[in-house]
Tab-separated table of C-alpha atoms in Angstrom:
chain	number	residue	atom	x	y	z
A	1	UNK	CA	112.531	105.529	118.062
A	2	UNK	CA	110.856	102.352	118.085
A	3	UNK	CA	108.270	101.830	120.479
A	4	UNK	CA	106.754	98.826	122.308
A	5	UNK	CA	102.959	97.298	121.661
A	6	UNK	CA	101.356	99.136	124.692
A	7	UNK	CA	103.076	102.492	124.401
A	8	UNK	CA	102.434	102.656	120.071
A	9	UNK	CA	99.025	102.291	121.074
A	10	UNK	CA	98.884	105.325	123.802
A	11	UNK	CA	100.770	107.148	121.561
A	12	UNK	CA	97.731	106.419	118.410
A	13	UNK	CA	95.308	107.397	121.454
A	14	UNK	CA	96.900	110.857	122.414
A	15	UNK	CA	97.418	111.746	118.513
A	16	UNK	CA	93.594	111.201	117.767
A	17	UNK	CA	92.983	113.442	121.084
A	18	UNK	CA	95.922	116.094	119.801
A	19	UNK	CA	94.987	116.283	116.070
A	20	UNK	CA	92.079	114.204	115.048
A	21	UNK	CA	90.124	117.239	113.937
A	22	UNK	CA	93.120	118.324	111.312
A	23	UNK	CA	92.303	115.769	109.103
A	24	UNK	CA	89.598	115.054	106.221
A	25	UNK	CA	88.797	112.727	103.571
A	26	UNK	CA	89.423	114.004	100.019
A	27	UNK	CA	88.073	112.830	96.566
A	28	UNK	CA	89.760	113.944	93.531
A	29	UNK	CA	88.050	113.180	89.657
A	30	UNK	CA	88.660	113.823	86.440
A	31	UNK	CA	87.222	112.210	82.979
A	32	UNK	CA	89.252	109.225	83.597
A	33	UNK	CA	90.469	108.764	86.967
A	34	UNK	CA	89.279	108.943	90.521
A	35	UNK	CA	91.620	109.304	93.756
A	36	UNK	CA	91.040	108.729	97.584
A	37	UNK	CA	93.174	110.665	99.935
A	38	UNK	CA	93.806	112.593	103.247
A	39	UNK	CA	94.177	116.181	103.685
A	40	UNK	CA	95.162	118.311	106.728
A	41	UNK	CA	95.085	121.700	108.460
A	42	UNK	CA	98.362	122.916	109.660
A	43	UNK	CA	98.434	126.015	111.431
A	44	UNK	CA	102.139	127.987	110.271
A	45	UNK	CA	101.856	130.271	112.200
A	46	UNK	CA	99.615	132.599	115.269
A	47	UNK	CA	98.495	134.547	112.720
A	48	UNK	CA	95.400	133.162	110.786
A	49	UNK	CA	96.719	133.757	107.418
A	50	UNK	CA	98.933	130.697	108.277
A	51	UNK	CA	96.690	128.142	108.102
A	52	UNK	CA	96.895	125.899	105.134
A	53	UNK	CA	95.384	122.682	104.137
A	54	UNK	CA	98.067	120.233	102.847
A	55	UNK	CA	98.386	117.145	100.531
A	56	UNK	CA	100.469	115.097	98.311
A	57	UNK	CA	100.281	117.042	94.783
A	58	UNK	CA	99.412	113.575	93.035
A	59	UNK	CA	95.792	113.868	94.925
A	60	UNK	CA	95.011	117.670	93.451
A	61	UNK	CA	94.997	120.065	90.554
A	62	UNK	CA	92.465	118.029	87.707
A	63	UNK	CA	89.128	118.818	86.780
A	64	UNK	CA	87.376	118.765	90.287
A	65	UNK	CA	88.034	117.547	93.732
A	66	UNK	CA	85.416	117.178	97.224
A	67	UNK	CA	86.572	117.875	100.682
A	68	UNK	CA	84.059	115.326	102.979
A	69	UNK	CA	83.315	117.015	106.442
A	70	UNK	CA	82.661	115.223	109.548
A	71	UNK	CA	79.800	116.298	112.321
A	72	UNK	CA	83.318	117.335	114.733
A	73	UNK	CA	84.514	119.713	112.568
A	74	UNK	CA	81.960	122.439	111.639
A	75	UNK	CA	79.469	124.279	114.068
A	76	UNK	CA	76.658	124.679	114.461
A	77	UNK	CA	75.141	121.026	114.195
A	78	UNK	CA	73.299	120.048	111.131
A	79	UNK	CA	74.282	123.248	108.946
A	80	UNK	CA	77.379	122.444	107.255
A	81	UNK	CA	77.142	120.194	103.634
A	82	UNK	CA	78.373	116.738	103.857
A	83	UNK	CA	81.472	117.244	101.146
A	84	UNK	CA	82.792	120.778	99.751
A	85	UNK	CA	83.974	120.980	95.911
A	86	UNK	CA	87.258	122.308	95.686
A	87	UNK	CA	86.635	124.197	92.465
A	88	UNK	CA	84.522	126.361	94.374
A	89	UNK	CA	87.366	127.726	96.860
A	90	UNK	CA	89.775	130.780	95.636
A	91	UNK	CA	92.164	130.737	95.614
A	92	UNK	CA	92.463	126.905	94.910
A	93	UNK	CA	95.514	124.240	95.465
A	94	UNK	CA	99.018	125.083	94.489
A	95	UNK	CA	100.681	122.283	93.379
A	96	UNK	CA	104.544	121.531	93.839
A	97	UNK	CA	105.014	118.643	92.110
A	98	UNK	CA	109.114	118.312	92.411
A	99	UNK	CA	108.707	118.230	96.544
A	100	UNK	CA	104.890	116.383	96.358
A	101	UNK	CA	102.955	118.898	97.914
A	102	UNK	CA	100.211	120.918	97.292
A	103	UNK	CA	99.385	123.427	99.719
A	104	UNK	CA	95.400	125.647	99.903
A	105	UNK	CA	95.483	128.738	102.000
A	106	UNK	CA	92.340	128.547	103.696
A	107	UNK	CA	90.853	131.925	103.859
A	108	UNK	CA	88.378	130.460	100.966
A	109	UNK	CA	87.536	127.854	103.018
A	110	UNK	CA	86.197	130.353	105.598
A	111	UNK	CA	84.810	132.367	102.963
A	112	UNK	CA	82.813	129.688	102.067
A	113	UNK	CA	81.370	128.482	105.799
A	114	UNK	CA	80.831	132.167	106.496
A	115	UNK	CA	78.263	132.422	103.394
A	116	UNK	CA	76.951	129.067	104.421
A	117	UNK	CA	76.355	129.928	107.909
A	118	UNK	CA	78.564	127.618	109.499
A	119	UNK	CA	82.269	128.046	110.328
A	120	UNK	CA	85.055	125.233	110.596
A	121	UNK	CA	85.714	123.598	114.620
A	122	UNK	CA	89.592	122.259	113.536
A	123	UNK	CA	92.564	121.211	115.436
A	124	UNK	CA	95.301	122.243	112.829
A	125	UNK	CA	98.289	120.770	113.231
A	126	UNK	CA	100.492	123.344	115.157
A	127	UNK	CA	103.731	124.560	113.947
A	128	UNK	CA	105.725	123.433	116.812
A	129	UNK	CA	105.204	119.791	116.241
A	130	UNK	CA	106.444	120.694	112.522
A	131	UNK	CA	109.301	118.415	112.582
A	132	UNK	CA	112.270	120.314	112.290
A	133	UNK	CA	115.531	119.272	110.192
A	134	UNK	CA	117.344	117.284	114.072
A	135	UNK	CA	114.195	115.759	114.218
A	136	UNK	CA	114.460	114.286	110.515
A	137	UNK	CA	118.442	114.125	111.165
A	138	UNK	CA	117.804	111.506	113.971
A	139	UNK	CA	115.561	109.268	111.694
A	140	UNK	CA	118.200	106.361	110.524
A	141	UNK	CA	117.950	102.789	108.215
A	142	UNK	CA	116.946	101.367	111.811
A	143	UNK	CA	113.432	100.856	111.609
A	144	UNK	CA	111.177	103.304	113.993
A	145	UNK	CA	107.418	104.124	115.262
A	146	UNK	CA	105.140	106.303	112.889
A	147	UNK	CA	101.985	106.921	112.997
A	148	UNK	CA	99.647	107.751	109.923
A	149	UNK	CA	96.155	109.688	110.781
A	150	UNK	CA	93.972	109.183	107.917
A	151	UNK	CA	90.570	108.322	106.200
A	152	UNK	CA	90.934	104.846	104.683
A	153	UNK	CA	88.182	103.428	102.142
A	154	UNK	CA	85.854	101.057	103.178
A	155	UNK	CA	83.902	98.708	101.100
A	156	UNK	CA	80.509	100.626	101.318
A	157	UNK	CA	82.505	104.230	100.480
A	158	UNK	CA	82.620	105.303	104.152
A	159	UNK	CA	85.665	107.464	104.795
A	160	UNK	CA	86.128	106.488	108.699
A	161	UNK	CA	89.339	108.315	110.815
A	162	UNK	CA	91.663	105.732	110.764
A	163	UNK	CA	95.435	105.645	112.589
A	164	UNK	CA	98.249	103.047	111.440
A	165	UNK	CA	100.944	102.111	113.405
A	166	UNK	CA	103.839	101.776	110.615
A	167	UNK	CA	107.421	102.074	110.677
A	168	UNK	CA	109.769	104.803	109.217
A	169	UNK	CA	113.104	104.771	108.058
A	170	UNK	CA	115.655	107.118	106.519
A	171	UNK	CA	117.590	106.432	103.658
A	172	UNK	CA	119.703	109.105	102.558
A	173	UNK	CA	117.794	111.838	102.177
A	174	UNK	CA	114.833	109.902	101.305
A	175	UNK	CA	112.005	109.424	104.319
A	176	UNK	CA	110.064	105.946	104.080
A	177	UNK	CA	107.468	104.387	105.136
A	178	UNK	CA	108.925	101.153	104.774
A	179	UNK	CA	105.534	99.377	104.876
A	180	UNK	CA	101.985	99.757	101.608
A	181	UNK	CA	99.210	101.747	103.385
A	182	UNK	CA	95.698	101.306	102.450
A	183	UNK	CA	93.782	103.010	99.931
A	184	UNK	CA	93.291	106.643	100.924
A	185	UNK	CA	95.799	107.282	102.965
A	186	UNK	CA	98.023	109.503	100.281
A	187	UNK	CA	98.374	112.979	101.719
A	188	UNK	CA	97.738	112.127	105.697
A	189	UNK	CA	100.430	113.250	107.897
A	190	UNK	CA	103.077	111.089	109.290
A	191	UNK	CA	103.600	111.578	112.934
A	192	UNK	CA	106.887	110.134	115.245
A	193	UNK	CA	108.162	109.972	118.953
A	194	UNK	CA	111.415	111.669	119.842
A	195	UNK	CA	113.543	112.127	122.271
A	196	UNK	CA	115.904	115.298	121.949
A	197	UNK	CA	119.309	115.823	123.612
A	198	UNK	CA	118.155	116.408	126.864
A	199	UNK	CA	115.996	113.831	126.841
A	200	UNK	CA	112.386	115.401	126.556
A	201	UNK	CA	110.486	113.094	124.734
A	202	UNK	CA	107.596	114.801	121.961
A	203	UNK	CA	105.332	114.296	119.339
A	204	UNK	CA	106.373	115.695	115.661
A	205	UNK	CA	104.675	115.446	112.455
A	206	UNK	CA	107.190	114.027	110.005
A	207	UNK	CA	105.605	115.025	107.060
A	208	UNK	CA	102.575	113.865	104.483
A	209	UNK	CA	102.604	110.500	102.495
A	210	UNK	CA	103.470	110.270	99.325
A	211	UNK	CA	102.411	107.816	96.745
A	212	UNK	CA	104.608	104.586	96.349
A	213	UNK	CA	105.427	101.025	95.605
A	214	UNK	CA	106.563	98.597	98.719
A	215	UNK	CA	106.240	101.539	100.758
A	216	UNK	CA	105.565	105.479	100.597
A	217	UNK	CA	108.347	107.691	100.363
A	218	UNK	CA	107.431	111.644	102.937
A	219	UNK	CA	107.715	114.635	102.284
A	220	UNK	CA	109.017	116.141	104.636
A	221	UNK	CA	108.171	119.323	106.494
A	222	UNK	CA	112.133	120.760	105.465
A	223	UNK	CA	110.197	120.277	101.703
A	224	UNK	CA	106.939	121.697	102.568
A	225	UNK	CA	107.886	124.756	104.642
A	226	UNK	CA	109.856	125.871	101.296
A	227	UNK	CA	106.451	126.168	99.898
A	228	UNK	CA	105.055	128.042	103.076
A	229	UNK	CA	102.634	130.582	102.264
A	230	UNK	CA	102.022	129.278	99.149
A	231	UNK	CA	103.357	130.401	95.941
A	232	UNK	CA	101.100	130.300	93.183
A	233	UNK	CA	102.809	126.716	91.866
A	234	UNK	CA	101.827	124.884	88.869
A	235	UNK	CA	97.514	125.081	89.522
């Protein structure tokens, strides 16, 4: 569905309301690379165990990786470290690198507040705004609205929450952002406006970016709920 100026930008408004506290800034390094990208909670399920932090597989699985917090996601004020290390959380990412996903249960991540004497204040990305296969059915080559939540890079290193008002297409069985995001935005969820047959009109989360050239192919959530709990993968 594309969308006019006024209502993309009500739409970006509502999102950051909605899910602004799923998402966090990621840093992956090795001996001879470094990588910005996004990572997000998404909530599978009622049942805690469901939770998962997910990403594009390209982001995760070298030597060491850092999870930056923001002040809106931990409580109590002033307790919680500004980054955590990855390496430190078990079980760690499993990586799925034939759909582009790597998924992290986050019982660790718990673990870890707990003993740190904080705990996380998230707004995981629920499991009915999963978008389901109609949803990604009703995506065609005609150009629609999507909407990318995600910490960009700024010239000083700041991560800042960022939303981009892109368009998606669907080419086959291939999902597209058709335009080049910024640098950092590999992993962030993809979010779109549909109307279903009866002519309810909702918010779904496509997917998570991929890395690309003139554009960024999704994985979709068809591809990451196939991975849901996570297996142990290739990490």
């Amino acid at each position: 569905m594309l969308l006019d100026p006024d209502t993309e930008s009500g739409v970006a408004y509502e999102m950051c309301q909605i899910v602004g506290r799923a998402i966090l800034p990621y840093r992956s390094t090795d001996a001879t690379d470094e990588r910005f990208g996004t990572v997000f909670f998404f909530q599978g399920s009622d049942d805690p165990v469901g939770e998962s932090l997910l990403t594009a597989a390209h982001l995760v699985g070298g030597a060491g990786g850092e999870l930056g917090l923001r002040a809106s996601v931990t409580e109590p004020a002033g307790v919680a470290p500004d980054a955590v290390a990855t390496g430190e959380i078990r079980p760690g990412w499993a990586r799925f690198p034939g759909d582009g996903v790597a998924v992290l249960a986050t019982g660790g991540l718990h673990r870890y507040a707990g003993d740190g004497g904080w705990r996380w204040r998230v707004q995981p990305v629920p499991a009915e705004m999963a978008a389901g296969p109609e949803v990604i059915a009703r995506l065609t080559a005609a150009a629609g609205s999507a909407f990318v939540l995600a910490h960009g890079v700024r010239e000083d290193g700041s991560r800042p929450l960022e939303v981009t008002i892109e368009r998606v297409v669907r080419e086959g069985d291939t999902v597209r952002i058709t335009g080049e995001l910024p640098l950092g935005y590999v992993g962030a969820p993809v979010f779109v406006v549909q109307a279903d047959a009866t002519g309810e009109v909702s918010l779904y989360c496509l997917g998570l970016v991929l890395p690309g050239v003139d554009g960024h192919p999704v994985a979709t959530f068809d591809r990451i709920r196939a991975v849901l709990p996570a297996a142990p993968g290739d990490a």
